[in-house]
Amino acid sequence: MKLVRYGAMGAEKPGLMDGDTLRDLSAHVDDITGAVLDDATLDRLRALDPASLPVVEGAPRIGACVGNIGKFLCIGLNYSDHAAETGADIPEHPILFFKANSAVVGPNDDVMMPRGSTHTDWEVELGVVIGREAKYVSKEDALDYVAGYCVVNDVSERHFQTQLTGQWTKGKSCDTFGPTGPWLVTRDEVPDPQALAMSLDVNGKRMQTGTTSTMIFTVAEIIEHLSGLFTLHPGDVITTGTPPGVGMGMKPPVYLKSGDVMELEIEGLGRQRQKVGQDA
């Protein structure tokens, strides 16, 4: 099942993808948030006849696939080949940073580089959406706590991230730096989150090619680790790292500029497309 949110920013409605047709779920849930991501509610939605749901006409804006995100948790340097391209050691434990929820936008919304930015970079990542409260969860049971998966572009301002004295959050949390979606694919449609191809293009040129099979810490291991530190709640989003090919890792480095277009995709989870602008 592919759940989607559509409409103007801040006024998104819940929807469901029926093949290529967007259908309205407003009669059944108020929104796609942590409140409706438990297994019982998802089973109820899954049991609906899609043909009975109203068709959404036209081509509305697609919003972030999860509303009212609780925690936006990010794992850094989680692909061995990406760690190598940045000159970093393989981490002993998952590296954790946070992305401000105010960074979250839809999958095709513009990404706006902050004022004075010259080091804005791209990162295609697998997003994991928690469906029920998780604390002290074992890796053997961890995937049972997942509602579904989505595409995330972990846009990063590298100068802010590494040179402004502090933790990575400074370079990760700028407005529009968290495109999420286009849809939330429920976990029953993703039998193995460690076997998904992923890619990102800038202006039609392939920059990142990878697969979730090369993660250092698997989705299950990440959930085990994080739930041992604090409670994960329904609607929390975890991004799980990026494969090689980021601009910072190129020689010489290459960064985004106004007018650039990013296009990214994860197998079975959909595509994103963002045009890059610059705050005045």
mmCIF file of C-alpha atoms in Angstrom:
data_model
loop_
_atom_site.group_PDB
_atom_site.id
_atom_site.type_symbol
_atom_site.label_atom_id
_atom_site.label_comp_id
_atom_site.label_asym_id
_atom_site.label_seq_id
_atom_site.Cartn_x
_atom_site.Cartn_y
_atom_site.Cartn_z
ATOM 1 C CA MET A 1 0.000 0.000 0.000
ATOM 2 C CA LYS A 2 1.257 3.439 -0.969
ATOM 3 C CA LEU A 3 -0.001 6.255 1.222
ATOM 4 C CA VAL A 4 0.373 9.834 0.087
ATOM 5 C CA ARG A 5 -0.457 13.368 1.233
ATOM 6 C CA TYR A 6 -1.519 15.918 -1.347
ATOM 7 C CA GLY A 7 -2.555 19.540 -1.524
ATOM 8 C CA ALA A 8 -1.237 22.920 -0.467
ATOM 9 C CA MET A 9 1.541 23.026 2.107
ATOM 10 C CA GLY A 10 0.049 22.935 5.582
ATOM 11 C CA ALA A 11 -3.323 21.756 4.283
ATOM 12 C CA GLU A 12 -2.465 18.331 2.872
ATOM 13 C CA LYS A 13 -5.109 15.628 2.574
ATOM 14 C CA PRO A 14 -4.579 11.865 2.899
ATOM 15 C CA GLY A 15 -4.541 9.728 -0.194
ATOM 16 C CA LEU A 16 -3.756 6.283 -1.536
ATOM 17 C CA MET A 17 -2.129 5.302 -4.804
ATOM 18 C CA ASP A 18 -4.210 2.883 -6.873
ATOM 19 C CA GLY A 19 -1.657 2.044 -9.527
ATOM 20 C CA ASP A 20 -1.004 5.445 -11.103
ATOM 21 C CA THR A 21 -4.301 6.884 -9.831
ATOM 22 C CA LEU A 22 -4.402 9.050 -6.719
ATOM 23 C CA ARG A 23 -7.472 8.411 -4.576
ATOM 24 C CA ASP A 24 -8.767 10.375 -1.595
ATOM 25 C CA LEU A 25 -8.722 8.802 1.882
ATOM 26 C CA SER A 26 -10.306 11.737 3.721
ATOM 27 C CA ALA A 27 -13.445 9.757 4.590
ATOM 28 C CA HIS A 28 -11.353 7.180 6.433
ATOM 29 C CA VAL A 29 -8.482 9.074 8.116
ATOM 30 C CA ASP A 30 -7.838 12.749 8.805
ATOM 31 C CA ASP A 31 -4.193 12.647 7.722
ATOM 32 C CA ILE A 32 -1.225 10.300 7.318
ATOM 33 C CA THR A 33 0.451 10.787 10.689
ATOM 34 C CA GLY A 34 1.768 8.614 13.486
ATOM 35 C CA ALA A 35 -1.794 8.331 14.795
ATOM 36 C CA VAL A 36 -2.825 6.121 11.855
ATOM 37 C CA LEU A 37 0.353 4.086 11.319
ATOM 38 C CA ASP A 38 -0.420 1.239 13.724
ATOM 39 C CA ASP A 39 -0.943 -2.186 12.190
ATOM 40 C CA ALA A 40 -4.691 -2.268 12.932
ATOM 41 C CA THR A 41 -5.368 1.015 11.121
ATOM 42 C CA LEU A 42 -3.133 0.094 8.201
ATOM 43 C CA ASP A 43 -4.928 -3.248 7.904
ATOM 44 C CA ARG A 44 -8.262 -1.382 7.861
ATOM 45 C CA LEU A 45 -7.055 0.882 5.061
ATOM 46 C CA ARG A 46 -5.562 -2.044 3.179
ATOM 47 C CA ALA A 47 -8.946 -3.784 3.256
ATOM 48 C CA LEU A 48 -10.657 -0.909 1.430
ATOM 49 C CA ASP A 49 -11.609 -1.379 -2.199
ATOM 50 C CA PRO A 50 -9.534 1.327 -3.930
ATOM 51 C CA ALA A 51 -12.201 1.638 -6.609
ATOM 52 C CA SER A 52 -14.611 2.860 -3.926
ATOM 53 C CA LEU A 53 -12.419 5.859 -3.102
ATOM 54 C CA PRO A 54 -12.865 9.179 -4.932
ATOM 55 C CA VAL A 55 -10.340 9.914 -7.661
ATOM 56 C CA VAL A 56 -8.269 13.051 -7.067
ATOM 57 C CA GLU A 57 -8.497 15.039 -10.279
ATOM 58 C CA GLY A 58 -5.707 17.091 -11.813
ATOM 59 C CA ALA A 59 -2.117 17.122 -10.646
ATOM 60 C CA PRO A 60 -2.051 18.409 -7.081
ATOM 61 C CA ARG A 61 1.126 19.145 -5.171
ATOM 62 C CA ILE A 62 2.436 16.090 -3.334
ATOM 63 C CA GLY A 63 3.409 16.780 0.269
ATOM 64 C CA ALA A 64 5.741 14.949 2.605
ATOM 65 C CA CYS A 65 4.323 11.445 2.998
ATOM 66 C CA VAL A 66 4.157 11.738 6.810
ATOM 67 C CA GLY A 67 2.553 14.667 8.579
ATOM 68 C CA ASN A 68 3.422 15.960 12.037
ATOM 69 C CA ILE A 69 6.698 14.056 12.111
ATOM 70 C CA GLY A 70 7.796 13.520 15.699
ATOM 71 C CA LYS A 71 11.565 13.021 15.575
ATOM 72 C CA PHE A 72 13.566 13.283 12.349
ATOM 73 C CA LEU A 73 16.556 11.075 13.117
ATOM 74 C CA CYS A 74 19.492 10.743 10.746
ATOM 75 C CA ILE A 75 22.304 8.196 10.573
ATOM 76 C CA GLY A 76 25.603 9.449 9.173
ATOM 77 C CA LEU A 77 28.407 7.636 7.341
ATOM 78 C CA ASN A 78 26.396 4.431 7.138
ATOM 79 C CA TYR A 79 27.780 3.218 3.784
ATOM 80 C CA SER A 80 31.374 2.039 3.796
ATOM 81 C CA ASP A 81 32.114 3.443 0.331
ATOM 82 C CA HIS A 82 30.624 6.821 1.269
ATOM 83 C CA ALA A 83 32.730 6.932 4.437
ATOM 84 C CA ALA A 84 35.788 6.239 2.284
ATOM 85 C CA GLU A 85 35.032 9.053 -0.174
ATOM 86 C CA THR A 86 34.781 11.537 2.710
ATOM 87 C CA GLY A 87 37.975 10.258 4.350
ATOM 88 C CA ALA A 88 36.149 9.137 7.488
ATOM 89 C CA ASP A 89 36.736 5.989 9.528
ATOM 90 C CA ILE A 90 34.092 3.278 9.626
ATOM 91 C CA PRO A 91 31.995 4.095 12.710
ATOM 92 C CA GLU A 92 31.857 1.614 15.560
ATOM 93 C CA HIS A 93 28.274 2.587 16.381
ATOM 94 C CA PRO A 94 25.611 4.374 14.306
ATOM 95 C CA ILE A 95 26.356 8.105 14.070
ATOM 96 C CA LEU A 96 23.223 10.039 15.004
ATOM 97 C CA PHE A 97 22.199 13.604 14.249
ATOM 98 C CA PHE A 98 18.851 15.344 14.013
ATOM 99 C CA LYS A 99 17.208 17.266 11.206
ATOM 100 C CA ALA A 100 14.780 20.014 12.253
ATOM 101 C CA ASN A 101 11.184 19.192 11.352
ATOM 102 C CA SER A 102 10.932 22.647 9.766
ATOM 103 C CA ALA A 103 13.223 21.320 7.018
ATOM 104 C CA VAL A 104 10.580 18.843 5.826
ATOM 105 C CA VAL A 105 8.975 19.538 2.443
ATOM 106 C CA GLY A 106 7.322 17.547 -0.307
ATOM 107 C CA PRO A 107 9.305 15.398 -2.729
ATOM 108 C CA ASN A 108 9.013 17.848 -5.621
ATOM 109 C CA ASP A 109 9.126 21.148 -3.752
ATOM 110 C CA ASP A 110 11.970 23.547 -4.466
ATOM 111 C CA VAL A 111 15.096 23.251 -2.328
ATOM 112 C CA MET A 112 16.268 26.706 -1.281
ATOM 113 C CA MET A 113 19.913 27.160 -0.420
ATOM 114 C CA PRO A 114 20.279 29.403 2.640
ATOM 115 C CA ARG A 115 21.587 32.926 2.330
ATOM 116 C CA GLY A 116 25.258 32.919 1.346
ATOM 117 C CA SER A 117 25.462 29.150 0.865
ATOM 118 C CA THR A 118 28.149 27.854 -1.495
ATOM 119 C CA HIS A 119 28.461 24.258 -0.216
ATOM 120 C CA THR A 120 24.977 22.736 -0.525
ATOM 121 C CA ASP A 121 25.092 19.009 -1.296
ATOM 122 C CA TRP A 122 22.734 16.121 -2.085
ATOM 123 C CA GLU A 123 22.170 12.733 -0.406
ATOM 124 C CA VAL A 124 19.634 10.114 -1.478
ATOM 125 C CA GLU A 125 18.572 8.068 1.554
ATOM 126 C CA LEU A 126 16.175 5.340 2.608
ATOM 127 C CA GLY A 127 13.659 6.716 5.092
ATOM 128 C CA VAL A 128 12.147 4.447 7.748
ATOM 129 C CA VAL A 129 8.838 5.446 9.350
ATOM 130 C CA ILE A 130 8.055 4.039 12.793
ATOM 131 C CA GLY A 131 4.553 2.618 13.250
ATOM 132 C CA ARG A 132 4.383 1.768 16.938
ATOM 133 C CA GLU A 133 6.183 2.645 20.135
ATOM 134 C CA ALA A 134 9.590 1.004 20.301
ATOM 135 C CA LYS A 135 11.876 0.786 23.306
ATOM 136 C CA TYR A 136 14.642 -1.763 23.922
ATOM 137 C CA VAL A 137 13.717 -3.565 20.707
ATOM 138 C CA SER A 138 15.937 -6.392 19.472
ATOM 139 C CA LYS A 139 17.160 -6.398 15.900
ATOM 140 C CA GLU A 140 15.311 -9.674 15.387
ATOM 141 C CA ASP A 141 11.980 -7.932 16.084
ATOM 142 C CA ALA A 142 12.852 -4.419 14.906
ATOM 143 C CA LEU A 143 11.206 -4.457 11.487
ATOM 144 C CA ASP A 144 7.844 -5.286 13.093
ATOM 145 C CA TYR A 145 7.883 -1.726 14.464
ATOM 146 C CA VAL A 146 8.188 -0.174 11.004
ATOM 147 C CA ALA A 147 5.087 1.242 9.336
ATOM 148 C CA GLY A 148 6.807 1.696 6.009
ATOM 149 C CA TYR A 149 9.588 3.210 3.948
ATOM 150 C CA CYS A 150 10.103 6.287 1.792
ATOM 151 C CA VAL A 151 12.667 8.310 -0.147
ATOM 152 C CA VAL A 152 14.465 11.173 1.629
ATOM 153 C CA ASN A 153 16.902 13.705 0.195
ATOM 154 C CA ASP A 154 19.152 14.607 3.134
ATOM 155 C CA VAL A 155 20.225 17.951 1.670
ATOM 156 C CA SER A 156 23.311 19.248 3.486
ATOM 157 C CA GLU A 157 25.195 22.556 3.660
ATOM 158 C CA ARG A 158 28.752 21.283 4.190
ATOM 159 C CA HIS A 159 30.272 24.572 5.384
ATOM 160 C CA PHE A 160 27.528 24.946 7.986
ATOM 161 C CA GLN A 161 27.913 21.266 8.876
ATOM 162 C CA THR A 162 31.675 21.232 9.430
ATOM 163 C CA GLN A 163 32.912 24.796 9.890
ATOM 164 C CA LEU A 164 30.377 26.620 12.071
ATOM 165 C CA THR A 165 31.496 25.018 15.350
ATOM 166 C CA GLY A 166 28.990 22.486 16.544
ATOM 167 C CA GLN A 167 27.293 19.319 15.463
ATOM 168 C CA TRP A 168 26.112 18.304 11.995
ATOM 169 C CA THR A 169 22.561 19.512 12.665
ATOM 170 C CA LYS A 170 23.527 23.073 11.653
ATOM 171 C CA GLY A 171 24.180 21.988 8.072
ATOM 172 C CA LYS A 172 21.258 19.567 7.889
ATOM 173 C CA SER A 173 18.333 21.605 9.186
ATOM 174 C CA CYS A 174 18.009 24.551 6.826
ATOM 175 C CA ASP A 175 14.507 25.179 5.502
ATOM 176 C CA THR A 176 13.554 22.779 2.653
ATOM 177 C CA PHE A 177 16.496 20.452 3.386
ATOM 178 C CA GLY A 178 14.252 17.413 4.023
ATOM 179 C CA PRO A 179 12.245 16.401 0.922
ATOM 180 C CA THR A 180 10.299 13.300 1.996
ATOM 181 C CA GLY A 181 8.155 11.019 -0.165
ATOM 182 C CA PRO A 182 6.462 10.825 -2.643
ATOM 183 C CA TRP A 183 4.643 8.122 -0.737
ATOM 184 C CA LEU A 184 4.911 5.918 2.301
ATOM 185 C CA VAL A 185 5.210 2.320 1.121
ATOM 186 C CA THR A 186 3.982 -0.007 3.858
ATOM 187 C CA ARG A 187 6.424 -2.631 5.050
ATOM 188 C CA ASP A 188 4.479 -5.558 3.553
ATOM 189 C CA GLU A 189 5.517 -4.254 0.119
ATOM 190 C CA VAL A 190 9.211 -4.050 1.075
ATOM 191 C CA PRO A 191 10.197 -7.607 2.013
ATOM 192 C CA ASP A 192 13.898 -6.725 2.350
ATOM 193 C CA PRO A 193 14.889 -3.107 3.056
ATOM 194 C CA GLN A 194 18.524 -4.164 2.573
ATOM 195 C CA ALA A 195 18.047 -4.947 -1.129
ATOM 196 C CA LEU A 196 16.930 -1.650 -2.672
ATOM 197 C CA ALA A 197 18.715 0.088 -5.542
ATOM 198 C CA MET A 198 19.050 3.857 -5.219
ATOM 199 C CA SER A 199 20.274 6.700 -7.412
ATOM 200 C CA LEU A 200 20.508 10.483 -7.679
ATOM 201 C CA ASP A 201 21.076 12.699 -10.736
ATOM 202 C CA VAL A 202 21.943 16.390 -10.911
ATOM 203 C CA ASN A 203 20.974 18.094 -14.172
ATOM 204 C CA GLY A 204 20.571 14.685 -15.777
ATOM 205 C CA LYS A 205 24.026 13.448 -14.791
ATOM 206 C CA ARG A 206 24.223 10.393 -12.548
ATOM 207 C CA MET A 207 25.975 11.289 -9.302
ATOM 208 C CA GLN A 208 24.962 8.547 -6.885
ATOM 209 C CA THR A 209 24.407 4.870 -7.572
ATOM 210 C CA GLY A 210 24.106 2.443 -4.710
ATOM 211 C CA THR A 211 22.163 -0.190 -2.883
ATOM 212 C CA THR A 212 20.980 -0.514 0.680
ATOM 213 C CA SER A 213 22.808 -3.844 0.808
ATOM 214 C CA THR A 214 26.052 -1.958 1.501
ATOM 215 C CA MET A 215 24.844 -0.279 4.688
ATOM 216 C CA ILE A 216 27.238 -0.661 7.609
ATOM 217 C CA PHE A 217 24.329 -0.865 10.077
ATOM 218 C CA THR A 218 21.102 -2.402 8.799
ATOM 219 C CA VAL A 219 17.668 -0.885 9.385
ATOM 220 C CA ALA A 220 17.037 -3.478 12.105
ATOM 221 C CA GLU A 221 20.351 -2.731 13.813
ATOM 222 C CA ILE A 222 19.661 1.000 13.706
ATOM 223 C CA ILE A 223 16.253 0.564 15.338
ATOM 224 C CA GLU A 224 17.754 -1.690 17.997
ATOM 225 C CA HIS A 225 20.450 0.885 18.747
ATOM 226 C CA LEU A 226 18.180 3.936 18.808
ATOM 227 C CA SER A 227 15.411 2.272 20.809
ATOM 228 C CA GLY A 228 18.018 1.394 23.406
ATOM 229 C CA LEU A 229 18.742 5.104 23.841
ATOM 230 C CA PHE A 230 15.216 6.560 23.794
ATOM 231 C CA THR A 231 11.674 5.632 22.854
ATOM 232 C CA LEU A 232 10.755 5.721 19.191
ATOM 233 C CA HIS A 233 7.181 6.864 18.578
ATOM 234 C CA PRO A 234 4.746 6.373 15.699
ATOM 235 C CA GLY A 235 5.499 8.931 13.017
ATOM 236 C CA ASP A 236 9.195 9.244 13.833
ATOM 237 C CA VAL A 237 11.331 9.154 10.678
ATOM 238 C CA ILE A 238 14.824 7.675 10.474
ATOM 239 C CA THR A 239 17.058 8.324 7.478
ATOM 240 C CA THR A 240 19.709 5.670 7.132
ATOM 241 C CA GLY A 241 22.696 7.150 5.311
ATOM 242 C CA THR A 242 23.722 7.675 1.720
ATOM 243 C CA PRO A 243 25.828 5.794 -0.852
ATOM 244 C CA PRO A 244 28.885 7.348 -2.524
ATOM 245 C CA GLY A 245 28.698 10.142 -5.047
ATOM 246 C CA VAL A 246 27.982 13.195 -2.921
ATOM 247 C CA GLY A 247 29.445 16.475 -4.102
ATOM 248 C CA MET A 248 31.712 16.819 -1.079
ATOM 249 C CA GLY A 249 33.481 13.584 -2.002
ATOM 250 C CA MET A 250 34.396 14.604 -5.537
ATOM 251 C CA LYS A 251 37.824 15.868 -6.510
ATOM 252 C CA PRO A 252 37.459 18.779 -6.665
ATOM 253 C CA PRO A 253 34.197 19.020 -4.711
ATOM 254 C CA VAL A 254 31.052 19.933 -6.636
ATOM 255 C CA TYR A 255 28.152 21.738 -4.985
ATOM 256 C CA LEU A 256 24.662 22.774 -5.999
ATOM 257 C CA LYS A 257 23.891 26.137 -7.562
ATOM 258 C CA SER A 258 20.672 27.978 -8.225
ATOM 259 C CA GLY A 259 18.797 26.444 -11.153
ATOM 260 C CA ASP A 260 20.165 22.935 -10.688
ATOM 261 C CA VAL A 261 17.701 20.038 -10.705
ATOM 262 C CA MET A 262 18.034 16.965 -8.495
ATOM 263 C CA GLU A 263 16.228 13.733 -9.400
ATOM 264 C CA LEU A 264 16.432 10.755 -7.058
ATOM 265 C CA GLU A 265 14.859 7.339 -6.786
ATOM 266 C CA ILE A 266 14.803 4.247 -4.596
ATOM 267 C CA GLU A 267 13.593 0.969 -6.037
ATOM 268 C CA GLY A 268 9.882 0.498 -5.333
ATOM 269 C CA LEU A 269 9.609 3.694 -3.276
ATOM 270 C CA GLY A 270 9.179 6.297 -6.004
ATOM 271 C CA ARG A 271 11.005 9.325 -7.369
ATOM 272 C CA GLN A 272 11.685 12.885 -6.257
ATOM 273 C CA ARG A 273 12.547 15.971 -8.300
ATOM 274 C CA GLN A 274 13.656 19.298 -6.838
ATOM 275 C CA LYS A 275 14.758 22.519 -8.455
ATOM 276 C CA VAL A 276 17.359 24.435 -6.482
ATOM 277 C CA GLY A 277 16.957 28.095 -5.611
ATOM 278 C CA GLN A 278 18.840 30.574 -3.417
ATOM 279 C CA ASP A 279 17.448 32.617 -0.533
ATOM 280 C CA ALA A 280 18.057 36.312 -1.051
#
